[in-house]
Amino acid sequence: MLRIVIMATATALVLLGLAAAQEGIRTARIKSVDAARQVITLVVDGHDLDVEVTGQTRFFESQATTIDERLKEFPAGTRVLFKTQSKNGKLLLEGIRKRPAGNRDGEAPPPPVDTTTFKPLTELGAATYHGFAGGLYPEGKNERPQAHEAAGLALANRLTPLDAEGEPAADGKIVLLAIGMSNAMQAFGAFKLVADADPARNPQVVLVNGAQGGMTASIIQNAADGGRGFMYWKTVDERLIAAGVTVAQVQAVWVKQADAGPTSGFPQYAETLRDELARIVQILPSRFPNVKLAYLSSRTFGGYAKTRLNPEPYAYESGFAVKWLIEQQLRGAPELNYDAAKGAAVAPWLSWGPYLWANGATARADGFRYEAADFADDGTHESNGGQKKIARLMLDFFKSDSTSKPWFLKQPTNK
């Protein structure tokens, strides 16, 4: 059993009442992390507990491969859930995970939202949602405008395997990097499994999961804040190194983001998220000098949510944030310019990736839908089955989209 050893005096245990509740799941806040000693100090019911991390500690939802990387995902202030058991006179923590930001002690579940009239953006067409047009692209259409399509194809055909310094190399790599929060981390992790096993995938394409639990759009939009935003991008760099690639080999990015516990309503939340996404994509060229393409996805269905982390209608409305961001680039916003012929390229070429929202069990036109079983206990994070379902949608997109096929798929060998 993976575990964390909790060191505390018998007096502290009595005060905390943990001996009587050791079989249950409890809440805490991380007070500090001592990476050198591999000790986390937890605040439980107002009292401190020192947590010694071992090589077998289980960090739920983390895909980091080393203790140091996992510790960085649990900075001071993080609210966590943990479970203990008694062994050899000590309390052992069987596992630890972050608590969703919208799931506060004593907080009521999100109010019910009737989504029966909600239509996927792909099917809203010329109709509107609160006066705002549907479609993934302008005029209610789901196809990229011709000029943007042509630009994307031109860039896609320029993607080529690069060496560690970013120079073309026959044995080089093309990195597709994921940027986002826990849902993105789960989806891309499942996608990587099926994509890596697909014989049609270009073997020189390396998938790197840079998405991290708890790292929402409002956090990662500032890479130089000296806090969690800085740590997010530092961890991305470390994951590239762990995958045996460099920042110079990142040429395509998939982004899925949201904010925790939204309350501002529509269109304010979608506008805020749009602006945060803009700042995120502006970070990409400065950190990854050869990045050319960025694909963005919406949230999944939030109607099964049991917490206020990101329920409906906010999950649905996140699609408008992506739509409006891309439309800003289509209108030639200089702060999103990707064309070096028009000035400094300050963002990648932006496009919709797979559209992930569906109205629960009501099937979309393509048959895609969500059941309650596709989500974990909180109704927001996907279950293993839900992750696999999204992974197939993502794989289908990257294998079929006109701007990803040239580099994502194995190309025929000329004989």
CSV table of C-alpha atoms in Angstrom, one decimal:
chain,number,residue,atom,x,y,z
A,1,MET,CA,0.0,0.0,0.0
A,2,LEU,CA,1.4,3.4,-0.9
A,3,ARG,CA,1.5,5.6,2.1
A,4,ILE,CA,2.8,8.7,3.9
A,5,VAL,CA,4.1,8.3,7.4
A,6,ILE,CA,2.6,10.9,9.8
A,7,MET,CA,4.8,11.8,12.7
A,8,ALA,CA,3.0,13.3,15.7
A,9,THR,CA,3.0,12.9,19.5
A,10,ALA,CA,0.3,10.9,21.2
A,11,THR,CA,-0.9,14.1,22.9
A,12,ALA,CA,-1.4,15.8,19.5
A,13,LEU,CA,-3.3,12.8,18.2
A,14,VAL,CA,-5.7,12.8,21.1
A,15,LEU,CA,-6.2,16.6,20.7
A,16,LEU,CA,-7.0,16.1,17.0
A,17,GLY,CA,-9.3,13.2,17.6
A,18,LEU,CA,-7.6,11.4,14.7
A,19,ALA,CA,-7.4,8.1,16.6
A,20,ALA,CA,-11.1,7.8,16.6
A,21,ALA,CA,-11.5,9.0,13.0
A,22,GLN,CA,-8.4,7.4,11.4
A,23,GLU,CA,-10.5,5.2,9.0
A,24,GLY,CA,-12.2,8.2,7.5
A,25,ILE,CA,-11.2,10.8,5.0
A,26,ARG,CA,-10.2,14.1,6.6
A,27,THR,CA,-9.4,17.6,5.4
A,28,ALA,CA,-6.3,19.7,5.9
A,29,ARG,CA,-4.4,22.6,4.6
A,30,ILE,CA,-0.7,22.5,3.7
A,31,LYS,CA,1.2,24.9,6.0
A,32,SER,CA,4.7,24.3,4.5
A,33,VAL,CA,6.8,21.9,2.4
A,34,ASP,CA,10.4,21.1,3.2
A,35,ALA,CA,11.6,19.5,0.0
A,36,ALA,CA,15.1,18.8,1.4
A,37,ARG,CA,13.6,16.7,4.3
A,38,GLN,CA,10.6,15.6,2.2
A,39,VAL,CA,8.3,16.7,5.0
A,40,ILE,CA,4.9,18.4,4.5
A,41,THR,CA,3.3,20.2,7.5
A,42,LEU,CA,-0.5,19.8,7.5
A,43,VAL,CA,-2.9,22.0,9.5
A,44,VAL,CA,-5.7,19.8,10.8
A,45,ASP,CA,-8.4,21.4,13.0
A,46,GLY,CA,-5.9,24.1,13.9
A,47,HIS,CA,-3.1,21.8,14.8
A,48,ASP,CA,0.1,21.0,12.9
A,49,LEU,CA,1.1,17.5,11.7
A,50,ASP,CA,4.4,16.8,10.0
A,51,VAL,CA,4.0,14.5,7.1
A,52,GLU,CA,7.1,12.5,6.0
A,53,VAL,CA,6.9,11.7,2.3
A,54,THR,CA,8.5,8.4,1.1
A,55,GLY,CA,9.1,7.0,-2.4
A,56,GLN,CA,5.8,5.1,-2.0
A,57,THR,CA,3.5,8.0,-1.1
A,58,ARG,CA,0.4,8.0,-3.2
A,59,PHE,CA,-0.5,11.4,-4.7
A,60,PHE,CA,-3.8,11.1,-6.3
A,61,GLU,CA,-4.2,12.7,-9.8
A,62,SER,CA,-0.5,13.5,-10.0
A,63,GLN,CA,1.3,12.3,-13.0
A,64,ALA,CA,4.7,13.5,-11.8
A,65,THR,CA,7.4,10.8,-11.7
A,66,THR,CA,9.6,12.0,-8.8
A,67,ILE,CA,8.9,13.0,-5.2
A,68,ASP,CA,10.3,16.5,-5.8
A,69,GLU,CA,7.9,17.1,-8.7
A,70,ARG,CA,4.9,15.8,-6.7
A,71,LEU,CA,5.8,18.1,-3.8
A,72,LYS,CA,5.8,21.1,-6.1
A,73,GLU,CA,2.2,20.3,-7.0
A,74,PHE,CA,1.2,20.7,-3.3
A,75,PRO,CA,2.5,24.1,-2.3
A,76,ALA,CA,1.7,25.9,1.0
A,77,GLY,CA,-2.0,26.8,1.2
A,78,THR,CA,-3.3,23.8,-0.8
A,79,ARG,CA,-6.4,22.3,0.7
A,80,VAL,CA,-6.2,18.5,0.7
A,81,LEU,CA,-8.1,15.3,1.5
A,82,PHE,CA,-6.2,12.6,3.3
A,83,LYS,CA,-6.9,9.2,4.9
A,84,THR,CA,-4.9,7.5,7.6
A,85,GLN,CA,-4.5,4.1,9.3
A,86,SER,CA,-2.7,3.0,12.4
A,87,LYS,CA,0.4,0.8,12.1
A,88,ASN,CA,3.2,0.2,14.5
A,89,GLY,CA,2.0,2.9,16.8
A,90,LYS,CA,2.0,5.5,14.0
A,91,LEU,CA,-0.6,7.1,11.9
A,92,LEU,CA,0.0,6.3,8.2
A,93,LEU,CA,-1.5,8.4,5.5
A,94,GLU,CA,-2.8,6.1,2.8
A,95,GLY,CA,-3.2,8.8,0.2
A,96,ILE,CA,-3.5,12.6,-0.4
A,97,ARG,CA,-5.2,14.6,-3.0
A,98,LYS,CA,-6.2,18.2,-3.6
A,99,ARG,CA,-9.6,19.4,-2.7
A,100,PRO,CA,-11.5,21.1,-5.5
A,101,ALA,CA,-11.6,24.8,-4.9
A,102,GLY,CA,-15.4,24.9,-5.1
A,103,ASN,CA,-15.8,22.2,-2.4
A,104,ARG,CA,-15.6,24.1,0.9
A,105,ASP,CA,-16.5,22.8,4.2
A,106,GLY,CA,-20.2,23.2,4.9
A,107,GLU,CA,-20.8,24.6,1.4
A,108,ALA,CA,-24.1,23.7,-0.3
A,109,PRO,CA,-23.9,21.8,-3.6
A,110,PRO,CA,-24.3,23.9,-6.8
A,111,PRO,CA,-27.9,24.9,-7.5
A,112,PRO,CA,-29.6,22.8,-10.1
A,113,VAL,CA,-29.5,24.2,-13.6
A,114,ASP,CA,-31.8,23.1,-16.4
A,115,THR,CA,-29.7,22.4,-19.4
A,116,THR,CA,-32.4,20.9,-21.5
A,117,THR,CA,-32.4,23.9,-23.8
A,118,PHE,CA,-28.6,24.1,-24.1
A,119,LYS,CA,-27.3,23.2,-27.5
A,120,PRO,CA,-23.7,22.3,-28.2
A,121,LEU,CA,-22.0,25.2,-30.0
A,122,THR,CA,-21.5,22.9,-32.9
A,123,GLU,CA,-25.3,22.7,-33.3
A,124,LEU,CA,-26.4,26.1,-32.2
A,125,GLY,CA,-25.8,27.4,-35.6
A,126,ALA,CA,-27.6,30.7,-36.4
A,127,ALA,CA,-29.4,30.6,-33.1
A,128,THR,CA,-28.1,32.4,-30.1
A,129,TYR,CA,-27.4,31.8,-26.4
A,130,HIS,CA,-28.4,34.9,-24.4
A,131,GLY,CA,-28.0,36.9,-27.6
A,132,PHE,CA,-24.6,35.5,-28.5
A,133,ALA,CA,-24.2,33.4,-31.7
A,134,GLY,CA,-23.2,29.8,-31.7
A,135,GLY,CA,-20.9,27.8,-34.0
A,136,LEU,CA,-17.2,27.2,-33.3
A,137,TYR,CA,-16.3,30.0,-35.7
A,138,PRO,CA,-18.0,33.2,-36.9
A,139,GLU,CA,-21.5,33.3,-38.6
A,140,GLY,CA,-22.6,30.1,-36.7
A,141,LYS,CA,-20.1,28.0,-38.7
A,142,ASN,CA,-18.0,25.1,-37.5
A,143,GLU,CA,-15.4,25.3,-40.2
A,144,ARG,CA,-12.4,27.6,-40.1
A,145,PRO,CA,-12.6,30.6,-42.4
A,146,GLN,CA,-10.8,29.9,-45.6
A,147,ALA,CA,-7.9,32.2,-45.0
A,148,HIS,CA,-7.3,30.9,-41.4
A,149,GLU,CA,-7.5,27.3,-42.7
A,150,ALA,CA,-4.9,28.1,-45.4
A,151,ALA,CA,-2.6,29.8,-42.8
A,152,GLY,CA,-2.9,26.8,-40.5
A,153,LEU,CA,-2.1,24.3,-43.3
A,154,ALA,CA,1.0,26.3,-44.2
A,155,LEU,CA,2.2,26.3,-40.7
A,156,ALA,CA,1.4,22.6,-40.2
A,157,ASN,CA,3.4,21.7,-43.3
A,158,ARG,CA,6.4,23.5,-41.7
A,159,LEU,CA,6.4,21.3,-38.6
A,160,THR,CA,9.4,19.1,-38.8
A,161,PRO,CA,11.4,17.0,-36.4
A,162,LEU,CA,13.8,19.2,-34.5
A,163,ASP,CA,16.9,18.4,-32.4
A,164,ALA,CA,17.4,19.6,-28.9
A,165,GLU,CA,18.6,23.0,-30.1
A,166,GLY,CA,15.6,23.4,-32.4
A,167,GLU,CA,17.3,22.6,-35.7
A,168,PRO,CA,15.8,20.2,-38.2
A,169,ALA,CA,17.1,16.7,-37.7
A,170,ALA,CA,16.2,13.4,-39.2
A,171,ASP,CA,16.1,11.8,-35.8
A,172,GLY,CA,14.5,14.9,-34.1
A,173,LYS,CA,11.1,15.3,-32.3
A,174,ILE,CA,7.9,17.2,-32.7
A,175,VAL,CA,6.4,17.8,-29.2
A,176,LEU,CA,2.7,18.2,-28.6
A,177,LEU,CA,2.4,19.8,-25.2
A,178,ALA,CA,-0.8,19.9,-23.0
A,179,ILE,CA,-1.5,23.0,-21.0
A,180,GLY,CA,-4.2,23.2,-18.4
A,181,MET,CA,-5.7,22.1,-15.0
A,182,SER,CA,-6.7,18.7,-13.6
A,183,ASN,CA,-9.4,17.9,-16.2
A,184,ALA,CA,-6.9,18.6,-18.9
A,185,MET,CA,-4.3,16.5,-17.1
A,186,GLN,CA,-6.7,13.5,-16.9
A,187,ALA,CA,-7.8,13.8,-20.5
A,188,PHE,CA,-4.4,14.2,-22.0
A,189,GLY,CA,-3.0,11.4,-19.9
A,190,ALA,CA,-5.6,9.0,-21.3
A,191,PHE,CA,-5.1,10.4,-24.8
A,192,LYS,CA,-1.3,9.8,-24.6
A,193,LEU,CA,-2.0,6.2,-23.7
A,194,VAL,CA,-4.1,5.5,-26.8
A,195,ALA,CA,-2.1,7.7,-29.1
A,196,ASP,CA,1.3,6.2,-28.1
A,197,ALA,CA,-0.2,2.8,-28.9
A,198,ASP,CA,-1.7,3.8,-32.3
A,199,PRO,CA,0.5,2.5,-35.2
A,200,ALA,CA,-0.7,5.4,-37.4
A,201,ARG,CA,0.9,8.0,-35.1
A,202,ASN,CA,4.1,9.6,-36.3
A,203,PRO,CA,6.7,8.0,-34.0
A,204,GLN,CA,8.7,11.2,-33.9
A,205,VAL,CA,5.7,13.0,-32.2
A,206,VAL,CA,6.2,13.1,-28.4
A,207,LEU,CA,3.2,13.8,-26.2
A,208,VAL,CA,4.1,15.7,-23.0
A,209,ASN,CA,1.4,16.3,-20.3
A,210,GLY,CA,2.1,19.7,-18.9
A,211,ALA,CA,-1.4,20.0,-17.3
A,212,GLN,CA,-1.4,20.0,-13.5
A,213,GLY,CA,-4.1,19.6,-10.8
A,214,GLY,CA,-5.4,22.8,-9.3
A,215,MET,CA,-3.6,25.0,-11.9
A,216,THR,CA,-6.5,27.1,-13.3
A,217,ALA,CA,-6.4,29.8,-15.9
A,218,SER,CA,-6.3,32.6,-13.3
A,219,ILE,CA,-3.1,31.0,-11.8
A,220,ILE,CA,-1.1,30.1,-14.9
A,221,GLN,CA,-1.8,33.3,-16.9
A,222,ASN,CA,1.1,34.9,-15.0
A,223,ALA,CA,4.4,33.0,-15.4
A,224,ALA,CA,6.4,35.6,-13.6
A,225,ASP,CA,4.4,35.9,-10.4
A,226,GLY,CA,7.0,34.2,-8.2
A,227,GLY,CA,4.3,31.9,-6.9
A,228,ARG,CA,2.0,29.2,-8.2
A,229,GLY,CA,2.0,30.6,-11.8
A,230,PHE,CA,5.8,30.5,-11.9
A,231,MET,CA,5.8,27.0,-10.4
A,232,TYR,CA,3.3,25.8,-13.0
A,233,TRP,CA,5.6,26.8,-15.9
A,234,LYS,CA,8.7,25.6,-14.1
A,235,THR,CA,7.0,22.2,-13.7
A,236,VAL,CA,6.1,22.2,-17.4
A,237,ASP,CA,9.8,22.6,-18.2
A,238,GLU,CA,10.8,19.8,-15.9
A,239,ARG,CA,8.3,17.5,-17.5
A,240,LEU,CA,9.7,18.2,-20.9
A,241,ILE,CA,13.2,17.3,-19.6
A,242,ALA,CA,11.8,14.1,-18.0
A,243,ALA,CA,10.3,13.2,-21.4
A,244,GLY,CA,13.8,13.6,-23.0
A,245,VAL,CA,12.8,16.7,-25.0
A,246,THR,CA,13.5,20.4,-24.9
A,247,VAL,CA,11.5,23.6,-25.0
A,248,ALA,CA,12.9,24.1,-28.5
A,249,GLN,CA,11.1,21.0,-29.8
A,250,VAL,CA,7.6,22.1,-28.7
A,251,GLN,CA,5.8,23.0,-31.9
A,252,ALA,CA,2.1,22.3,-31.1
A,253,VAL,CA,0.1,22.8,-27.9
A,254,TRP,CA,-3.3,21.7,-26.7
A,255,VAL,CA,-5.0,23.9,-24.1
A,256,LYS,CA,-8.0,23.2,-21.9
A,257,GLN,CA,-8.7,25.6,-19.0
A,258,ALA,CA,-11.3,27.0,-16.6
A,259,ASP,CA,-11.5,28.9,-13.4
A,260,ALA,CA,-12.5,27.5,-10.0
A,261,GLY,CA,-15.8,28.4,-8.3
A,262,PRO,CA,-17.1,31.0,-10.8
A,263,THR,CA,-20.0,33.2,-9.7
A,264,SER,CA,-19.9,36.2,-12.1
A,265,GLY,CA,-22.5,34.9,-14.6
A,266,PHE,CA,-22.7,35.2,-18.3
A,267,PRO,CA,-21.1,36.8,-20.3
A,268,GLN,CA,-18.7,38.1,-17.6
A,269,TYR,CA,-17.2,34.7,-16.7
A,270,ALA,CA,-16.6,33.7,-20.3
A,271,GLU,CA,-15.1,37.1,-21.0
A,272,THR,CA,-12.7,36.8,-18.1
A,273,LEU,CA,-11.7,33.3,-19.1
A,274,ARG,CA,-11.2,34.5,-22.7
A,275,ASP,CA,-8.8,37.2,-21.5
A,276,GLU,CA,-6.9,34.7,-19.3
A,277,LEU,CA,-6.6,32.3,-22.2
A,278,ALA,CA,-5.2,35.2,-24.3
A,279,ARG,CA,-2.5,35.8,-21.7
A,280,ILE,CA,-1.7,32.1,-21.6
A,281,VAL,CA,-1.3,31.7,-25.4
A,282,GLN,CA,0.9,34.8,-25.3
A,283,ILE,CA,3.2,33.1,-22.9
A,284,LEU,CA,3.8,30.2,-25.3
A,285,PRO,CA,6.1,31.8,-27.9
A,286,SER,CA,8.3,33.3,-25.2
A,287,ARG,CA,8.9,29.9,-23.6
A,288,PHE,CA,8.7,27.7,-26.7
A,289,PRO,CA,10.4,29.5,-29.6
A,290,ASN,CA,9.3,27.1,-32.3
A,291,VAL,CA,5.6,26.7,-31.3
A,292,LYS,CA,3.3,27.3,-34.2
A,293,LEU,CA,-0.1,25.8,-33.5
A,294,ALA,CA,-2.4,25.9,-30.5
A,295,TYR,CA,-5.6,23.9,-30.3
A,296,LEU,CA,-8.1,24.8,-27.6
A,297,SER,CA,-11.0,22.8,-26.1
A,298,SER,CA,-14.0,23.5,-24.0
A,299,ARG,CA,-14.9,22.0,-20.7
A,300,THR,CA,-16.9,18.8,-20.5
A,301,PHE,CA,-20.5,18.6,-19.2
A,302,GLY,CA,-20.9,20.1,-15.7
A,303,GLY,CA,-24.5,19.0,-15.1
A,304,TYR,CA,-23.5,16.1,-12.9
A,305,ALA,CA,-21.3,18.3,-10.6
A,306,LYS,CA,-21.7,17.9,-6.9
A,307,THR,CA,-19.5,20.8,-6.0
A,308,ARG,CA,-19.2,24.5,-7.1
A,309,LEU,CA,-15.8,23.9,-8.7
A,310,ASN,CA,-17.1,24.5,-12.3
A,311,PRO,CA,-20.7,23.4,-12.7
A,312,GLU,CA,-23.3,24.3,-15.3
A,313,PRO,CA,-23.8,26.7,-16.9
A,314,TYR,CA,-20.2,27.7,-16.6
A,315,ALA,CA,-18.9,24.5,-18.1
A,316,TYR,CA,-21.0,25.1,-21.2
A,317,GLU,CA,-20.1,28.8,-21.3
A,318,SER,CA,-16.4,28.1,-21.3
A,319,GLY,CA,-16.9,27.2,-25.0
A,320,PHE,CA,-17.7,30.9,-25.7
A,321,ALA,CA,-14.4,31.9,-24.1
A,322,VAL,CA,-12.6,29.8,-26.6
A,323,LYS,CA,-14.8,30.9,-29.5
A,324,TRP,CA,-14.3,34.6,-28.7
A,325,LEU,CA,-10.5,34.2,-28.3
A,326,ILE,CA,-10.1,32.7,-31.7
A,327,GLU,CA,-12.4,35.3,-33.2
A,328,GLN,CA,-10.1,38.0,-31.8
A,329,GLN,CA,-7.2,36.5,-33.7
A,330,LEU,CA,-9.4,36.1,-36.8
A,331,ARG,CA,-10.1,39.9,-36.7
A,332,GLY,CA,-6.4,40.6,-36.6
A,333,ALA,CA,-5.9,41.5,-33.0
A,334,PRO,CA,-2.1,42.5,-32.8
A,335,GLU,CA,-1.8,41.0,-29.3
A,336,LEU,CA,-2.6,37.6,-30.9
A,337,ASN,CA,-0.6,38.0,-34.1
A,338,TYR,CA,1.0,34.7,-35.3
A,339,ASP,CA,2.1,35.9,-38.8
A,340,ALA,CA,5.7,37.1,-38.8
A,341,ALA,CA,5.0,38.9,-42.1
A,342,LYS,CA,2.7,41.2,-40.1
A,343,GLY,CA,5.0,41.9,-37.2
A,344,ALA,CA,6.3,40.1,-34.2
A,345,ALA,CA,4.6,36.7,-33.7
A,346,VAL,CA,3.3,37.0,-30.1
A,347,ALA,CA,1.0,34.0,-30.1
A,348,PRO,CA,0.6,30.7,-32.0
A,349,TRP,CA,-2.0,30.2,-34.7
A,350,LEU,CA,-5.2,29.4,-32.8
A,351,SER,CA,-7.9,26.9,-33.6
A,352,TRP,CA,-10.5,24.8,-32.0
A,353,GLY,CA,-9.3,21.4,-30.9
A,354,PRO,CA,-11.9,18.7,-30.1
A,355,TYR,CA,-15.1,20.3,-28.8
A,356,LEU,CA,-15.7,18.4,-25.6
A,357,TRP,CA,-19.1,19.6,-24.3
A,358,ALA,CA,-22.2,17.5,-24.7
A,359,ASN,CA,-25.6,17.9,-22.9
A,360,GLY,CA,-25.2,15.0,-20.5
A,361,ALA,CA,-27.0,11.9,-21.8
A,362,THR,CA,-28.5,13.7,-24.7
A,363,ALA,CA,-26.4,12.7,-27.7
A,364,ARG,CA,-24.9,15.2,-30.0
A,365,ALA,CA,-25.3,14.9,-33.7
A,366,ASP,CA,-22.2,12.8,-33.8
A,367,GLY,CA,-23.5,10.5,-31.1
A,368,PHE,CA,-21.1,11.7,-28.4
A,369,ARG,CA,-22.7,12.1,-24.9
A,370,TYR,CA,-21.9,11.8,-21.2
A,371,GLU,CA,-23.4,9.5,-18.6
A,372,ALA,CA,-23.1,10.0,-14.8
A,373,ALA,CA,-20.7,7.0,-14.7
A,374,ASP,CA,-18.3,9.0,-16.9
A,375,PHE,CA,-17.5,11.2,-13.9
A,376,ALA,CA,-15.9,10.6,-10.5
A,377,ASP,CA,-17.6,11.2,-7.2
A,378,ASP,CA,-17.5,15.0,-7.5
A,379,GLY,CA,-19.3,14.9,-10.8
A,380,THR,CA,-16.7,17.2,-12.3
A,381,HIS,CA,-13.5,15.1,-12.8
A,382,GLU,CA,-13.8,12.3,-15.2
A,383,SER,CA,-13.8,8.6,-14.2
A,384,ASN,CA,-11.5,6.2,-16.0
A,385,GLY,CA,-14.3,5.4,-18.4
A,386,GLY,CA,-14.9,9.1,-19.1
A,387,GLN,CA,-11.2,9.8,-19.6
A,388,LYS,CA,-11.1,7.0,-22.2
A,389,LYS,CA,-14.1,8.4,-24.0
A,390,ILE,CA,-12.5,11.8,-24.2
A,391,ALA,CA,-9.2,10.3,-25.3
A,392,ARG,CA,-10.9,8.7,-28.3
A,393,LEU,CA,-12.4,12.0,-29.2
A,394,MET,CA,-9.0,13.7,-29.0
A,395,LEU,CA,-7.3,10.9,-31.0
A,396,ASP,CA,-9.9,11.1,-33.7
A,397,PHE,CA,-9.4,14.9,-33.9
A,398,PHE,CA,-5.6,14.8,-34.3
A,399,LYS,CA,-5.8,12.0,-36.8
A,400,SER,CA,-8.3,13.7,-39.0
A,401,ASP,CA,-7.9,17.5,-38.7
A,402,SER,CA,-6.3,19.0,-41.8
A,403,THR,CA,-3.8,21.0,-39.8
A,404,SER,CA,-2.6,18.1,-37.6
A,405,LYS,CA,-2.5,15.2,-40.1
A,406,PRO,CA,0.6,16.4,-41.8
A,407,TRP,CA,2.7,16.0,-38.6
A,408,PHE,CA,0.7,13.9,-36.2
A,409,LEU,CA,0.3,10.9,-38.6
A,410,LYS,CA,3.1,8.7,-39.9
A,411,GLN,CA,3.8,9.7,-43.4
A,412,PRO,CA,4.1,7.2,-46.3
A,413,THR,CA,7.7,6.4,-47.1
A,414,ASN,CA,8.7,7.2,-50.7
A,415,LYS,CA,10.2,4.2,-52.4
